[in-house]
Amino acid sequence: MQYWLFKSEPGCWSWDDQKAKGQEGEPWDGVRNYQARNNMMKMKKGDLGFFYHSQKQRLIVGVVEIIKEHYLDYTAEGDDRWQMVDIKAVADLKKPVNLREIKEHPDLETMSLVKQGRLSVGAVTKKEFQTILKLGDTNI
DNA sequence: GCCAACGTTGGC
DNA sequence: GCCAACGTTGGC
């Protein structure tokens, strides 16, 4: 089992939008970054991840599950081979975790979210995942 | 609104 | 293949 982090501007695609999709989930399309794509290609069905609101809020708001492994992004053009995965909402973080808490936490300050702010789909270690769940007062 | 960080592009 | 210029993202 591996853990991940999906970043989105809430004005574009929010946690509420994601939750509205329910069990059906939604393709994480439009990723145009090789590192993010490579991360998606490593994802397995059943892996868990966080849903992060970037920009104004800067909060980890929920937990998602990968429900479909990588396939061709239908927004890719021509010979592009951009990939996407499907994710569904699993749980709210009872207490959303903000970026400042993450930066100040000794176990979290090395997260890719902190070190590589611009990466839209990042990996999270098991320890980081569990630490954030604890900060968020949430059990899965 | 500004700026730093980073990825991408294109000239050589 | 290198590197400067440029564009984009996201934190502040």
PDB file of C-alpha atoms (C1' of nucleotides) in Angstrom:
ATOM      1  CA  MET A   1       0.000   0.000   0.000  1.00  0.00           C
ATOM      2  CA  GLN A   2       1.312   3.395  -0.984  1.00  0.00           C
ATOM      3  CA  TYR A   3       0.080   6.842  -0.093  1.00  0.00           C
ATOM      4  CA  TRP A   4      -0.326   9.964  -2.215  1.00  0.00           C
ATOM      5  CA  LEU A   5      -1.372  13.574  -2.244  1.00  0.00           C
ATOM      6  CA  PHE A   6      -3.607  15.237  -4.800  1.00  0.00           C
ATOM      7  CA  LYS A   7      -3.515  18.994  -5.035  1.00  0.00           C
ATOM      8  CA  SER A   8      -6.284  21.093  -6.472  1.00  0.00           C
ATOM      9  CA  GLU A   9      -7.390  24.674  -6.622  1.00  0.00           C
ATOM     10  CA  PRO A  10     -10.796  24.607  -4.987  1.00  0.00           C
ATOM     11  CA  GLY A  11     -12.091  27.090  -7.566  1.00  0.00           C
ATOM     12  CA  CYS A  12     -11.308  24.530 -10.232  1.00  0.00           C
ATOM     13  CA  TRP A  13     -12.114  21.217  -8.567  1.00  0.00           C
ATOM     14  CA  SER A  14     -12.913  21.146  -4.862  1.00  0.00           C
ATOM     15  CA  TRP A  15     -13.336  18.527  -2.191  1.00  0.00           C
ATOM     16  CA  ASP A  16     -17.077  19.167  -2.289  1.00  0.00           C
ATOM     17  CA  ASP A  17     -17.052  18.481  -6.026  1.00  0.00           C
ATOM     18  CA  GLN A  18     -15.145  15.281  -5.365  1.00  0.00           C
ATOM     19  CA  LYS A  19     -17.524  14.156  -2.614  1.00  0.00           C
ATOM     20  CA  ALA A  20     -20.514  14.864  -4.842  1.00  0.00           C
ATOM     21  CA  LYS A  21     -19.228  12.111  -7.134  1.00  0.00           C
ATOM     22  CA  GLY A  22     -19.618   9.552  -4.370  1.00  0.00           C
ATOM     23  CA  GLN A  23     -18.590   5.959  -5.019  1.00  0.00           C
ATOM     24  CA  GLU A  24     -18.387   6.547  -8.731  1.00  0.00           C
ATOM     25  CA  GLY A  25     -15.309   8.740  -8.297  1.00  0.00           C
ATOM     26  CA  GLU A  26     -13.777  11.011 -10.892  1.00  0.00           C
ATOM     27  CA  PRO A  27     -10.772  10.918 -13.237  1.00  0.00           C
ATOM     28  CA  TRP A  28      -7.890  13.128 -12.140  1.00  0.00           C
ATOM     29  CA  ASP A  29      -7.372  14.558 -15.591  1.00  0.00           C
ATOM     30  CA  GLY A  30      -5.317  17.388 -17.010  1.00  0.00           C
ATOM     31  CA  VAL A  31      -1.993  16.639 -15.316  1.00  0.00           C
ATOM     32  CA  ARG A  32       0.814  17.932 -17.521  1.00  0.00           C
ATOM     33  CA  ASN A  33       3.869  17.276 -15.442  1.00  0.00           C
ATOM     34  CA  TYR A  34       6.092  14.239 -15.838  1.00  0.00           C
ATOM     35  CA  GLN A  35       6.823  13.745 -12.173  1.00  0.00           C
ATOM     36  CA  ALA A  36       3.145  13.888 -11.349  1.00  0.00           C
ATOM     37  CA  ARG A  37       2.398  11.481 -14.179  1.00  0.00           C
ATOM     38  CA  ASN A  38       5.056   9.071 -12.998  1.00  0.00           C
ATOM     39  CA  ASN A  39       3.532   9.129  -9.556  1.00  0.00           C
ATOM     40  CA  MET A  40       0.132   8.311 -10.984  1.00  0.00           C
ATOM     41  CA  MET A  41       1.606   5.422 -12.935  1.00  0.00           C
ATOM     42  CA  LYS A  42       2.841   3.912  -9.684  1.00  0.00           C
ATOM     43  CA  MET A  43      -0.549   4.037  -8.032  1.00  0.00           C
ATOM     44  CA  LYS A  44      -2.409   0.820  -7.351  1.00  0.00           C
ATOM     45  CA  LYS A  45      -6.092   0.282  -6.915  1.00  0.00           C
ATOM     46  CA  GLY A  46      -6.876   0.587  -3.221  1.00  0.00           C
ATOM     47  CA  ASP A  47      -4.036   3.032  -2.439  1.00  0.00           C
ATOM     48  CA  LEU A  48      -5.058   5.980  -0.311  1.00  0.00           C
ATOM     49  CA  GLY A  49      -4.237   9.647  -0.655  1.00  0.00           C
ATOM     50  CA  PHE A  50      -4.962  13.095   0.674  1.00  0.00           C
ATOM     51  CA  PHE A  51      -6.924  15.814  -1.043  1.00  0.00           C
ATOM     52  CA  TYR A  52      -5.282  19.213  -0.659  1.00  0.00           C
ATOM     53  CA  HIS A  53      -6.738  22.629  -1.384  1.00  0.00           C
ATOM     54  CA  SER A  54      -3.989  24.898  -2.703  1.00  0.00           C
ATOM     55  CA  GLN A  55      -3.706  28.671  -2.870  1.00  0.00           C
ATOM     56  CA  LYS A  56      -6.113  30.494  -0.581  1.00  0.00           C
ATOM     57  CA  GLN A  57      -6.974  27.694   1.864  1.00  0.00           C
ATOM     58  CA  ARG A  58      -3.835  25.558   1.995  1.00  0.00           C
ATOM     59  CA  LEU A  59      -5.573  22.714   3.771  1.00  0.00           C
ATOM     60  CA  ILE A  60      -5.577  18.954   3.590  1.00  0.00           C
ATOM     61  CA  VAL A  61      -9.300  18.380   3.699  1.00  0.00           C
ATOM     62  CA  GLY A  62      -9.949  14.728   3.013  1.00  0.00           C
ATOM     63  CA  VAL A  63      -8.886  11.196   2.176  1.00  0.00           C
ATOM     64  CA  VAL A  64      -9.324   9.609  -1.228  1.00  0.00           C
ATOM     65  CA  GLU A  65      -8.866   6.124  -2.619  1.00  0.00           C
ATOM     66  CA  ILE A  66      -7.511   5.136  -6.023  1.00  0.00           C
ATOM     67  CA  ILE A  67     -10.304   3.184  -7.702  1.00  0.00           C
ATOM     68  CA  LYS A  68      -8.863   2.887 -11.211  1.00  0.00           C
ATOM     69  CA  GLU A  69      -5.221   2.583 -12.163  1.00  0.00           C
ATOM     70  CA  HIS A  70      -3.609   4.809 -14.770  1.00  0.00           C
ATOM     71  CA  TYR A  71      -5.005   5.058 -18.278  1.00  0.00           C
ATOM     72  CA  LEU A  72      -4.844   7.549 -21.123  1.00  0.00           C
ATOM     73  CA  ASP A  73      -5.961  11.028 -20.135  1.00  0.00           C
ATOM     74  CA  TYR A  74      -8.847  11.874 -22.414  1.00  0.00           C
ATOM     75  CA  THR A  75      -7.785  15.512 -22.441  1.00  0.00           C
ATOM     76  CA  ALA A  76      -4.416  14.601 -24.001  1.00  0.00           C
ATOM     77  CA  GLU A  77      -4.002  15.712 -27.596  1.00  0.00           C
ATOM     78  CA  GLY A  78      -2.313  14.131 -30.570  1.00  0.00           C
ATOM     79  CA  ASP A  79       0.415  11.703 -29.667  1.00  0.00           C
ATOM     80  CA  ASP A  80       0.533  12.794 -26.050  1.00  0.00           C
ATOM     81  CA  ARG A  81       0.483   9.960 -23.591  1.00  0.00           C
ATOM     82  CA  TRP A  82      -0.583  11.770 -20.480  1.00  0.00           C
ATOM     83  CA  GLN A  83      -2.172   9.507 -17.926  1.00  0.00           C
ATOM     84  CA  MET A  84      -4.833   9.813 -15.264  1.00  0.00           C
ATOM     85  CA  VAL A  85      -6.301   7.716 -12.461  1.00  0.00           C
ATOM     86  CA  ASP A  86      -9.775   7.652 -10.942  1.00  0.00           C
ATOM     87  CA  ILE A  87     -10.197   8.550  -7.291  1.00  0.00           C
ATOM     88  CA  LYS A  88     -13.138   8.647  -4.925  1.00  0.00           C
ATOM     89  CA  ALA A  89     -13.692  10.466  -1.646  1.00  0.00           C
ATOM     90  CA  VAL A  90     -13.369   8.204   1.392  1.00  0.00           C
ATOM     91  CA  ALA A  91     -13.524  10.486   4.433  1.00  0.00           C
ATOM     92  CA  ASP A  92     -13.380  14.075   5.561  1.00  0.00           C
ATOM     93  CA  LEU A  93     -10.568  15.064   7.844  1.00  0.00           C
ATOM     94  CA  LYS A  94     -12.523  15.875  10.966  1.00  0.00           C
ATOM     95  CA  LYS A  95     -10.034  18.653  11.529  1.00  0.00           C
ATOM     96  CA  PRO A  96      -8.441  19.832   8.256  1.00  0.00           C
ATOM     97  CA  VAL A  97      -4.665  20.149   8.487  1.00  0.00           C
ATOM     98  CA  ASN A  98      -3.158  23.371   7.233  1.00  0.00           C
ATOM     99  CA  LEU A  99       0.164  23.895   5.562  1.00  0.00           C
ATOM    100  CA  ARG A 100       1.634  25.778   8.482  1.00  0.00           C
ATOM    101  CA  GLU A 101       1.033  22.864  10.856  1.00  0.00           C
ATOM    102  CA  ILE A 102       2.689  20.582   8.344  1.00  0.00           C
ATOM    103  CA  LYS A 103       5.730  22.821   8.003  1.00  0.00           C
ATOM    104  CA  GLU A 104       6.095  23.090  11.749  1.00  0.00           C
ATOM    105  CA  HIS A 105       5.761  19.360  12.419  1.00  0.00           C
ATOM    106  CA  PRO A 106       9.130  17.578  12.662  1.00  0.00           C
ATOM    107  CA  ASP A 107       7.785  14.440  10.949  1.00  0.00           C
ATOM    108  CA  LEU A 108       6.165  16.362   8.124  1.00  0.00           C
ATOM    109  CA  GLU A 109       8.554  19.138   7.217  1.00  0.00           C
ATOM    110  CA  THR A 110      10.269  16.932   4.650  1.00  0.00           C
ATOM    111  CA  MET A 111       7.058  16.095   2.801  1.00  0.00           C
ATOM    112  CA  SER A 112       7.104  16.586  -0.938  1.00  0.00           C
ATOM    113  CA  LEU A 113       4.224  18.967  -0.426  1.00  0.00           C
ATOM    114  CA  VAL A 114       6.558  21.247   1.503  1.00  0.00           C
ATOM    115  CA  LYS A 115       9.775  20.671  -0.404  1.00  0.00           C
ATOM    116  CA  GLN A 116       8.266  20.720  -3.844  1.00  0.00           C
ATOM    117  CA  GLY A 117       5.361  23.068  -3.600  1.00  0.00           C
ATOM    118  CA  ARG A 118       4.515  23.017  -7.259  1.00  0.00           C
ATOM    119  CA  LEU A 119       4.101  19.280  -7.695  1.00  0.00           C
ATOM    120  CA  SER A 120       0.418  18.524  -8.208  1.00  0.00           C
ATOM    121  CA  VAL A 121       0.493  14.791  -7.483  1.00  0.00           C
ATOM    122  CA  GLY A 122       3.012  13.756  -4.852  1.00  0.00           C
ATOM    123  CA  ALA A 123       3.986  10.740  -2.813  1.00  0.00           C
ATOM    124  CA  VAL A 124       3.388  10.540   0.940  1.00  0.00           C
ATOM    125  CA  THR A 125       5.151   8.101   3.249  1.00  0.00           C
ATOM    126  CA  LYS A 126       3.230   5.811   5.568  1.00  0.00           C
ATOM    127  CA  LYS A 127       4.478   7.727   8.565  1.00  0.00           C
ATOM    128  CA  GLU A 128       3.450  11.061   7.070  1.00  0.00           C
ATOM    129  CA  PHE A 129       0.065   9.642   6.202  1.00  0.00           C
ATOM    130  CA  GLN A 130      -0.567   8.424   9.705  1.00  0.00           C
ATOM    131  CA  THR A 131       0.749  11.593  11.294  1.00  0.00           C
ATOM    132  CA  ILE A 132      -1.619  13.705   9.242  1.00  0.00           C
ATOM    133  CA  LEU A 133      -4.563  11.467  10.059  1.00  0.00           C
ATOM    134  CA  LYS A 134      -3.747  11.933  13.714  1.00  0.00           C
ATOM    135  CA  LEU A 135      -3.461  15.715  13.353  1.00  0.00           C
ATOM    136  CA  GLY A 136      -6.759  15.626  11.519  1.00  0.00           C
ATOM    137  CA  ASP A 137      -8.363  13.669  14.351  1.00  0.00           C
ATOM    138  CA  THR A 138      -9.511  11.074  11.852  1.00  0.00           C
ATOM    139  CA  ASN A 139      -9.555   7.281  11.655  1.00  0.00           C
ATOM    140  CA  ILE A 140      -9.919   5.426   8.399  1.00  0.00           C
TER     141      ILE A 140
ATOM    142  C1'  DG B   1       0.105  41.537  -6.287  1.00  0.00           C
ATOM    143  C1'  DC B   2       4.721  39.963  -5.786  1.00  0.00           C
ATOM    144  C1'  DC B   3       8.205  36.804  -5.970  1.00  0.00           C
ATOM    145  C1'  DA B   4      10.648  32.296  -5.540  1.00  0.00           C
ATOM    146  C1'  DA B   5      10.931  27.804  -7.337  1.00  0.00           C
ATOM    147  C1'  DC B   6      10.728  24.946 -10.846  1.00  0.00           C
ATOM    148  C1'  DG B   7       9.650  23.000 -15.508  1.00  0.00           C
ATOM    149  C1'  DT B   8       9.827  23.718 -20.406  1.00  0.00           C
ATOM    150  C1'  DT B   9      11.432  25.620 -24.635  1.00  0.00           C
ATOM    151  C1'  DG B  10      14.504  26.941 -28.090  1.00  0.00           C
ATOM    152  C1'  DG B  11      18.921  28.808 -29.853  1.00  0.00           C
ATOM    153  C1'  DC B  12      23.461  27.647 -30.367  1.00  0.00           C
TER     154       DC B  12
ATOM    155  C1'  DG C   1      23.690  18.650 -24.889  1.00  0.00           C
ATOM    156  C1'  DC C   2      23.924  23.025 -22.494  1.00  0.00           C
ATOM    157  C1'  DC C   3      21.965  26.957 -20.777  1.00  0.00           C
ATOM    158  C1'  DA C   4      19.398  31.311 -20.938  1.00  0.00           C
ATOM    159  C1'  DA C   5      14.820  32.941 -21.347  1.00  0.00           C
ATOM    160  C1'  DC C   6      10.354  32.361 -20.422  1.00  0.00           C
ATOM    161  C1'  DG C   7       5.922  30.644 -18.382  1.00  0.00           C
ATOM    162  C1'  DT C   8       3.377  28.661 -14.551  1.00  0.00           C
ATOM    163  C1'  DT C   9       2.310  27.588  -9.927  1.00  0.00           C
ATOM    164  C1'  DG C  10       1.541  28.530  -5.381  1.00  0.00           C
ATOM    165  C1'  DG C  11       2.885  30.624  -0.856  1.00  0.00           C
ATOM    166  C1'  DC C  12       2.972  34.821   1.373  1.00  0.00           C
TER     167       DC C  12
END
